[in-house]
PDB file of C-alpha atoms in Angstrom:
ATOM      1  CA  GLN A   1     180.454   8.626 101.474  1.00 76.00           C
ATOM      2  CA  SER A   2     180.399   7.397  97.880  1.00 77.00           C
ATOM      3  CA  ALA A   3     183.517   7.201  95.764  1.00 89.00           C
ATOM      4  CA  LEU A   4     181.897   9.057  92.851  1.00 96.00           C
ATOM      5  CA  THR A   5     180.146  12.397  93.322  1.00 97.00           C
ATOM      6  CA  GLN A   6     176.698  13.028  91.888  1.00 98.00           C
ATOM      7  CA  PRO A   7     174.211  15.831  92.591  1.00 98.00           C
ATOM      8  CA  ALA A   8     171.539  14.717  95.039  1.00 97.00           C
ATOM      9  CA  SER A   9     168.686  15.807  92.828  1.00 97.00           C
ATOM     10  CA  VAL A  10     167.791  17.319  89.479  1.00 98.00           C
ATOM     11  CA  SER A  11     164.457  18.228  87.967  1.00 97.00           C
ATOM     12  CA  GLY A  12     162.957  19.090  84.632  1.00 97.00           C
ATOM     13  CA  SER A  13     159.675  19.506  82.840  1.00 97.00           C
ATOM     14  CA  PRO A  14     158.280  17.029  80.327  1.00 97.00           C
ATOM     15  CA  GLY A  15     159.988  17.442  76.975  1.00 97.00           C
ATOM     16  CA  GLN A  16     163.027  19.198  78.414  1.00 97.00           C
ATOM     17  CA  SER A  17     166.573  17.838  78.680  1.00 98.00           C
ATOM     18  CA  ILE A  18     168.602  17.316  81.833  1.00 98.00           C
ATOM     19  CA  THR A  19     172.177  16.302  82.534  1.00 98.00           C
ATOM     20  CA  ILE A  20     173.496  14.433  85.569  1.00 98.00           C
ATOM     21  CA  SER A  21     177.184  14.652  86.351  1.00 98.00           C
ATOM     22  CA  CYS A  22     179.412  12.034  87.969  1.00 98.00           C
ATOM     23  CA  THR A  23     182.849  13.075  89.192  1.00 98.00           C
ATOM     24  CA  GLY A  24     185.600  10.656  90.125  1.00 96.00           C
ATOM     25  CA  THR A  25     189.368  10.486  89.887  1.00 95.00           C
ATOM     26  CA  SER A  26     192.049   9.393  87.468  1.00 94.00           C
ATOM     27  CA  SER A  27     191.850   5.927  89.050  1.00 93.00           C
ATOM     28  CA  ASP A  28     188.265   5.398  87.969  1.00 95.00           C
ATOM     29  CA  VAL A  29     186.234   7.721  85.716  1.00 96.00           C
ATOM     30  CA  GLY A  30     189.261   9.483  84.282  1.00 96.00           C
ATOM     31  CA  GLY A  31     191.346   6.366  83.832  1.00 93.00           C
ATOM     32  CA  HIS A  32     188.899   4.059  82.060  1.00 89.00           C
ATOM     33  CA  ASP A  33     186.116   4.137  79.490  1.00 94.00           C
ATOM     34  CA  TYR A  34     184.100   1.792  81.683  1.00 95.00           C
ATOM     35  CA  VAL A  35     181.544   4.213  83.084  1.00 97.00           C
ATOM     36  CA  SER A  36     177.978   2.956  83.334  1.00 98.00           C
ATOM     37  CA  TRP A  37     174.661   4.445  84.387  1.00 98.00           C
ATOM     38  CA  TYR A  38     171.729   2.743  86.099  1.00 98.00           C
ATOM     39  CA  GLN A  39     168.091   3.743  86.527  1.00 98.00           C
ATOM     40  CA  GLN A  40     166.289   2.601  89.659  1.00 98.00           C
ATOM     41  CA  HIS A  41     162.575   2.968  90.270  1.00 98.00           C
ATOM     42  CA  PRO A  42     161.217   2.515  93.808  1.00 96.00           C
ATOM     43  CA  ASP A  43     161.488  -1.065  95.082  1.00 95.00           C
ATOM     44  CA  LYS A  44     162.978  -2.236  91.802  1.00 97.00           C
ATOM     45  CA  ALA A  45     166.395  -3.510  90.844  1.00 98.00           C
ATOM     46  CA  PRO A  46     168.680  -1.088  89.014  1.00 98.00           C
ATOM     47  CA  LYS A  47     168.538  -1.200  85.217  1.00 98.00           C
ATOM     48  CA  LEU A  48     171.550  -0.598  82.987  1.00 98.00           C
ATOM     49  CA  MET A  49     171.004   2.458  80.772  1.00 98.00           C
ATOM     50  CA  ILE A  50     174.516   3.309  79.505  1.00 98.00           C
ATOM     51  CA  TYR A  51     177.785   1.351  79.504  1.00 96.00           C
ATOM     52  CA  ASP A  52     181.308   2.038  78.255  1.00 95.00           C
ATOM     53  CA  VAL A  53     180.552   5.764  78.697  1.00 97.00           C
ATOM     54  CA  VAL A  54     178.394   6.094  75.566  1.00 97.00           C
ATOM     55  CA  ASN A  55     176.770   2.760  74.657  1.00 96.00           C
ATOM     56  CA  ARG A  56     173.092   1.931  75.124  1.00 97.00           C
ATOM     57  CA  PRO A  57     171.957  -1.647  75.725  1.00 95.00           C
ATOM     58  CA  SER A  58     169.357  -2.995  73.365  1.00 94.00           C
ATOM     59  CA  GLY A  59     165.922  -1.698  74.283  1.00 95.00           C
ATOM     60  CA  VAL A  60     167.043   1.505  76.006  1.00 97.00           C
ATOM     61  CA  SER A  61     165.614   4.660  74.459  1.00 97.00           C
ATOM     62  CA  ASN A  62     167.936   6.849  72.409  1.00 97.00           C
ATOM     63  CA  ARG A  63     166.766   9.745  74.593  1.00 98.00           C
ATOM     64  CA  PHE A  64     169.486   8.555  76.993  1.00 98.00           C
ATOM     65  CA  SER A  65     173.073   9.429  76.135  1.00 98.00           C
ATOM     66  CA  GLY A  66     176.402   9.436  77.933  1.00 98.00           C
ATOM     67  CA  SER A  67     179.661  11.325  77.680  1.00 98.00           C
ATOM     68  CA  LYS A  68     182.886  11.903  79.573  1.00 98.00           C
ATOM     69  CA  SER A  69     185.451  14.654  79.955  1.00 97.00           C
ATOM     70  CA  GLY A  70     188.432  14.116  82.191  1.00 97.00           C
ATOM     71  CA  ASN A  71     187.322  12.810  85.573  1.00 97.00           C
ATOM     72  CA  THR A  72     183.653  13.694  85.014  1.00 98.00           C
ATOM     73  CA  ALA A  73     181.058  11.606  83.213  1.00 98.00           C
ATOM     74  CA  SER A  74     177.582  12.794  82.314  1.00 98.00           C
ATOM     75  CA  LEU A  75     174.197  11.292  81.571  1.00 98.00           C
ATOM     76  CA  THR A  76     171.818  13.336  79.438  1.00 98.00           C
ATOM     77  CA  ILE A  77     168.144  12.571  79.130  1.00 98.00           C
ATOM     78  CA  SER A  78     166.332  14.420  76.371  1.00 98.00           C
ATOM     79  CA  GLY A  79     162.601  14.737  75.848  1.00 97.00           C
ATOM     80  CA  LEU A  80     161.866  14.059  79.511  1.00 98.00           C
ATOM     81  CA  GLN A  81     158.914  11.801  80.205  1.00 97.00           C
ATOM     82  CA  ALA A  82     157.103  11.075  83.450  1.00 97.00           C
ATOM     83  CA  GLU A  83     158.428   7.500  83.410  1.00 97.00           C
ATOM     84  CA  ASP A  84     162.004   8.837  83.602  1.00 98.00           C
ATOM     85  CA  GLU A  85     161.399   9.894  87.198  1.00 98.00           C
ATOM     86  CA  ALA A  86     163.753   7.650  89.170  1.00 98.00           C
ATOM     87  CA  VAL A  87     167.114   7.570  90.920  1.00 98.00           C
ATOM     88  CA  TYR A  88     170.150   7.373  88.625  1.00 98.00           C
ATOM     89  CA  TYR A  89     173.491   5.909  89.684  1.00 98.00           C
ATOM     90  CA  CYS A  90     176.803   6.144  87.914  1.00 98.00           C
ATOM     91  CA  SER A  91     179.464   3.480  88.287  1.00 98.00           C
ATOM     92  CA  SER A  92     183.031   3.087  87.131  1.00 97.00           C
ATOM     93  CA  TYR A  93     185.562   0.322  86.945  1.00 94.00           C
ATOM     94  CA  SER A  94     188.521   1.272  89.119  1.00 92.00           C
ATOM     95  CA  SER A  95     192.245   0.650  89.044  1.00 88.00           C
ATOM     96  CA  SER A  96     192.175   0.434  92.812  1.00 84.00           C
ATOM     97  CA  SER A  97     191.555  -2.747  94.772  1.00 81.00           C
ATOM     98  CA  THR A  98     187.884  -1.824  94.944  1.00 85.00           C
ATOM     99  CA  PHE A  99     187.346  -2.698  91.247  1.00 89.00           C
ATOM    100  CA  TRP A 100     183.869  -1.136  91.114  1.00 95.00           C
ATOM    101  CA  VAL A 101     182.758   2.199  92.572  1.00 96.00           C
ATOM    102  CA  PHE A 102     179.355   3.863  92.561  1.00 97.00           C
ATOM    103  CA  GLY A 103     178.023   7.374  92.873  1.00 97.00           C
ATOM    104  CA  GLY A 104     175.600   8.265  95.627  1.00 97.00           C
ATOM    105  CA  GLY A 105     172.661   8.525  93.234  1.00 98.00           C
ATOM    106  CA  THR A 106     170.690  11.420  91.762  1.00 98.00           C
ATOM    107  CA  ARG A 107     166.944  11.669  92.161  1.00 98.00           C
ATOM    108  CA  LEU A 108     165.299  12.951  88.997  1.00 98.00           C
ATOM    109  CA  ALA A 109     161.957  14.683  89.361  1.00 98.00           C
ATOM    110  CA  VAL A 110     159.848  15.289  86.270  1.00 97.00           C
ATOM    111  CA  LEU A 111     157.692  18.238  87.243  1.00 93.00           C
TER     112      LEU A 111
ATOM    113  CA  GLN B   1     167.443 -14.730  78.182  1.00 92.00           C
ATOM    114  CA  VAL B   2     169.550 -15.010  81.288  1.00 95.00           C
ATOM    115  CA  GLN B   3     167.825 -14.284  84.585  1.00 97.00           C
ATOM    116  CA  LEU B   4     169.182 -14.154  88.132  1.00 98.00           C
ATOM    117  CA  GLN B   5     167.377 -14.993  91.369  1.00 98.00           C
ATOM    118  CA  GLU B   6     168.679 -14.470  94.891  1.00 98.00           C
ATOM    119  CA  SER B   7     167.656 -16.757  97.741  1.00 98.00           C
ATOM    120  CA  GLY B   8     168.471 -17.103 101.416  1.00 96.00           C
ATOM    121  CA  PRO B   9     167.299 -16.204 104.928  1.00 96.00           C
ATOM    122  CA  GLY B  10     165.695 -12.807 105.281  1.00 95.00           C
ATOM    123  CA  LEU B  11     166.648 -12.491 108.945  1.00 98.00           C
ATOM    124  CA  VAL B  12     170.079 -13.041 110.473  1.00 98.00           C
ATOM    125  CA  LYS B  13     171.091 -12.520 114.075  1.00 98.00           C
ATOM    126  CA  PRO B  14     173.944 -10.159 114.961  1.00 97.00           C
ATOM    127  CA  SER B  15     177.393 -11.794 114.977  1.00 97.00           C
ATOM    128  CA  GLN B  16     176.133 -14.666 112.808  1.00 98.00           C
ATOM    129  CA  THR B  17     176.810 -15.389 109.134  1.00 98.00           C
ATOM    130  CA  LEU B  18     174.717 -14.127 106.242  1.00 98.00           C
ATOM    131  CA  SER B  19     174.414 -16.666 103.429  1.00 98.00           C
ATOM    132  CA  LEU B  20     172.866 -16.024 100.007  1.00 98.00           C
ATOM    133  CA  THR B  21     172.726 -17.917  96.728  1.00 98.00           C
ATOM    134  CA  CYS B  22     172.142 -16.595  93.227  1.00 98.00           C
ATOM    135  CA  THR B  23     170.675 -18.997  90.685  1.00 98.00           C
ATOM    136  CA  VAL B  24     171.278 -18.334  87.005  1.00 97.00           C
ATOM    137  CA  SER B  25     168.535 -19.439  84.620  1.00 96.00           C
ATOM    138  CA  GLY B  26     168.056 -19.165  80.880  1.00 95.00           C
ATOM    139  CA  GLY B  27     171.717 -19.816  80.192  1.00 93.00           C
ATOM    140  CA  SER B  28     174.828 -21.427  81.577  1.00 93.00           C
ATOM    141  CA  ILE B  29     176.927 -19.676  84.199  1.00 93.00           C
ATOM    142  CA  THR B  30     179.958 -21.049  82.348  1.00 91.00           C
ATOM    143  CA  SER B  31     179.283 -19.391  79.011  1.00 88.00           C
ATOM    144  CA  GLY B  32     180.752 -16.045  78.111  1.00 85.00           C
ATOM    145  CA  ARG B  33     183.677 -15.859  80.563  1.00 90.00           C
ATOM    146  CA  TYR B  34     181.780 -13.509  82.880  1.00 94.00           C
ATOM    147  CA  TYR B  35     182.435 -12.466  86.438  1.00 95.00           C
ATOM    148  CA  TRP B  36     179.439 -12.659  88.772  1.00 97.00           C
ATOM    149  CA  SER B  37     178.980  -9.958  91.411  1.00 97.00           C
ATOM    150  CA  TRP B  38     177.111  -9.174  94.602  1.00 98.00           C
ATOM    151  CA  ILE B  39     175.940  -5.605  95.256  1.00 98.00           C
ATOM    152  CA  ARG B  40     174.018  -4.345  98.265  1.00 98.00           C
ATOM    153  CA  GLN B  41     171.833  -1.367  99.069  1.00 98.00           C
ATOM    154  CA  PRO B  42     170.776  -0.281 102.574  1.00 97.00           C
ATOM    155  CA  ALA B  43     167.281   1.149 102.731  1.00 96.00           C
ATOM    156  CA  GLY B  44     167.173   4.648 101.314  1.00 94.00           C
ATOM    157  CA  LYS B  45     170.871   4.609 100.449  1.00 96.00           C
ATOM    158  CA  GLY B  46     173.130   4.007  97.486  1.00 96.00           C
ATOM    159  CA  LEU B  47     174.686   0.946  95.931  1.00 97.00           C
ATOM    160  CA  GLU B  48     177.795  -0.763  97.303  1.00 97.00           C
ATOM    161  CA  TRP B  49     179.768  -3.387  95.405  1.00 97.00           C
ATOM    162  CA  VAL B  50     180.480  -6.349  97.697  1.00 98.00           C
ATOM    163  CA  GLY B  51     182.616  -8.562  95.475  1.00 97.00           C
ATOM    164  CA  ARG B  52     182.735 -10.854  92.460  1.00 96.00           C
ATOM    165  CA  ILE B  53     183.710 -14.351  91.433  1.00 96.00           C
ATOM    166  CA  TYR B  54     184.887 -15.946  88.211  1.00 95.00           C
ATOM    167  CA  LEU B  55     184.168 -19.438  86.934  1.00 92.00           C
ATOM    168  CA  SER B  56     187.574 -20.631  88.112  1.00 92.00           C
ATOM    169  CA  GLY B  57     186.731 -19.548  91.644  1.00 93.00           C
ATOM    170  CA  SER B  58     188.953 -16.472  91.471  1.00 94.00           C
ATOM    171  CA  THR B  59     187.503 -13.699  93.618  1.00 96.00           C
ATOM    172  CA  HIS B  60     187.788  -9.957  94.149  1.00 95.00           C
ATOM    173  CA  TYR B  61     186.284  -8.405  97.265  1.00 96.00           C
ATOM    174  CA  ASN B  62     185.561  -4.844  98.356  1.00 95.00           C
ATOM    175  CA  PRO B  63     188.452  -3.989 100.700  1.00 94.00           C
ATOM    176  CA  SER B  64     185.997  -2.599 103.261  1.00 94.00           C
ATOM    177  CA  LEU B  65     184.390  -6.059 103.586  1.00 96.00           C
ATOM    178  CA  LYS B  66     187.246  -8.332 102.587  1.00 94.00           C
ATOM    179  CA  SER B  67     187.923  -9.752 106.042  1.00 95.00           C
ATOM    180  CA  ARG B  68     184.312 -10.970 106.355  1.00 98.00           C
ATOM    181  CA  VAL B  69     183.364 -12.002 102.784  1.00 98.00           C
ATOM    182  CA  THR B  70     183.642 -15.321 101.002  1.00 98.00           C
ATOM    183  CA  MET B  71     182.191 -16.251  97.623  1.00 98.00           C
ATOM    184  CA  SER B  72     181.943 -19.532  95.788  1.00 97.00           C
ATOM    185  CA  VAL B  73     180.575 -20.843  92.494  1.00 96.00           C
ATOM    186  CA  ASP B  74     178.869 -24.153  91.738  1.00 95.00           C
ATOM    187  CA  THR B  75     178.781 -24.607  87.976  1.00 93.00           C
ATOM    188  CA  SER B  76     176.857 -27.903  88.233  1.00 94.00           C
ATOM    189  CA  LYS B  77     173.975 -26.052  89.863  1.00 96.00           C
ATOM    190  CA  ASN B  78     174.390 -22.833  87.848  1.00 96.00           C
ATOM    191  CA  GLN B  79     174.739 -20.928  91.123  1.00 97.00           C
ATOM    192  CA  PHE B  80     177.118 -18.676  92.974  1.00 98.00           C
ATOM    193  CA  SER B  81     177.015 -17.818  96.659  1.00 98.00           C
ATOM    194  CA  LEU B  82     177.925 -15.164  99.215  1.00 98.00           C
ATOM    195  CA  TRP B  83     178.834 -15.549 102.869  1.00 98.00           C
ATOM    196  CA  LEU B  84     179.294 -12.531 105.152  1.00 98.00           C
ATOM    197  CA  THR B  85     180.457 -13.264 108.677  1.00 98.00           C
ATOM    198  CA  SER B  86     180.060 -11.378 111.963  1.00 98.00           C
ATOM    199  CA  VAL B  87     177.135  -9.335 110.698  1.00 98.00           C
ATOM    200  CA  THR B  88     175.812  -6.230 112.421  1.00 98.00           C
ATOM    201  CA  ALA B  89     172.832  -3.963 111.832  1.00 97.00           C
ATOM    202  CA  ALA B  90     174.977  -2.064 109.322  1.00 97.00           C
ATOM    203  CA  ASP B  91     174.817  -5.113 107.033  1.00 98.00           C
ATOM    204  CA  THR B  92     171.039  -4.831 106.757  1.00 98.00           C
ATOM    205  CA  ALA B  93     170.350  -4.206 103.084  1.00 98.00           C
ATOM    206  CA  VAL B  94     168.835  -5.461  99.868  1.00 98.00           C
ATOM    207  CA  TYR B  95     171.396  -7.768  98.311  1.00 98.00           C
ATOM    208  CA  TYR B  96     171.523  -8.063  94.528  1.00 98.00           C
ATOM    209  CA  CYS B  97     173.398 -10.518  92.383  1.00 98.00           C
ATOM    210  CA  ALA B  98     174.435  -9.317  88.957  1.00 98.00           C
ATOM    211  CA  ARG B  99     176.350 -10.387  85.869  1.00 96.00           C
ATOM    212  CA  ASP B 100     179.628  -8.488  85.735  1.00 94.00           C
ATOM    213  CA  GLY B 101     181.987  -8.016  82.794  1.00 88.00           C
ATOM    214  CA  THR B 102     184.276 -10.598  81.238  1.00 85.00           C
ATOM    215  CA  ASP B 103     187.838 -11.488  82.123  1.00 84.00           C
ATOM    216  CA  LEU B 104     188.827  -9.886  78.812  1.00 84.00           C
ATOM    217  CA  LEU B 105     187.595  -6.507  80.103  1.00 81.00           C
ATOM    218  CA  THR B 106     184.605  -6.464  77.787  1.00 83.00           C
ATOM    219  CA  GLU B 107     180.982  -5.761  78.673  1.00 85.00           C
ATOM    220  CA  LEU B 108     182.258  -4.081  81.844  1.00 90.00           C
ATOM    221  CA  ALA B 109     178.986  -3.170  83.497  1.00 95.00           C
ATOM    222  CA  PHE B 110     176.210  -4.891  85.379  1.00 97.00           C
ATOM    223  CA  HIS B 111     174.029  -5.863  82.439  1.00 96.00           C
ATOM    224  CA  ILE B 112     171.742  -8.271  84.278  1.00 97.00           C
ATOM    225  CA  TRP B 113     170.465  -8.014  87.858  1.00 98.00           C
ATOM    226  CA  GLY B 114     168.471 -10.217  90.160  1.00 98.00           C
ATOM    227  CA  GLN B 115     165.359  -8.753  91.754  1.00 98.00           C
ATOM    228  CA  GLY B 116     167.158  -8.402  95.081  1.00 98.00           C
ATOM    229  CA  THR B 117     166.534  -9.906  98.496  1.00 98.00           C
ATOM    230  CA  LEU B 118     166.206  -8.030 101.773  1.00 98.00           C
ATOM    231  CA  VAL B 119     168.397  -9.279 104.584  1.00 98.00           C
ATOM    232  CA  THR B 120     167.715  -7.845 108.035  1.00 98.00           C
ATOM    233  CA  VAL B 121     170.218  -8.238 110.849  1.00 98.00           C
ATOM    234  CA  SER B 122     168.350  -8.260 114.124  1.00 96.00           C
ATOM    235  CA  SER B 123     168.028 -10.318 117.263  1.00 95.00           C
TER     236      SER B 123
END
């Protein structure tokens, strides 16, 4: 059982927007602005898409955006493209002895 | 640009010790005051943070693995390593090394990842 809760799957059509939620506690998501999101294609290493809740690394499309409210963070992907089909993981720095916690992952299907 | 590469045995027998090394290329492991982490992923499952190490050798481990994990860093070789003792089938996973944030609590995310290496625990 993962420390952060994500929906198992979401889907959308090309061009649409989707949002993936990530719910934690006041010890992690709610207590820090150190939430990050990773995209993982099959048999590939995860790729950082969002860090510090809202920041995009260089080279990541501005179709990806992040936000946070209370203990829940969200990743929004606008203008869905076929290449966005992947599993997305959220992660948060934690005040607990675990330091880093992950969500269970959300599989995005672009229909 | 900095790249990471994991190496080590792909097959470990139950009750033995898993040993992996991550080699940093394209930059020095000592620049930037970063922590360096290990993360694992069982087949078809999610990501689990194993632990991290700083240049000084200071470590933080996942409490669920703490009794079996040791990490070290060799700045002369630009490498850091992971040892996991008393392994069982539950430790079978792809193991990734990654660059963590700094000791100043900046860049707190896993910005750079290795390609991952599959370790199977089986007799």
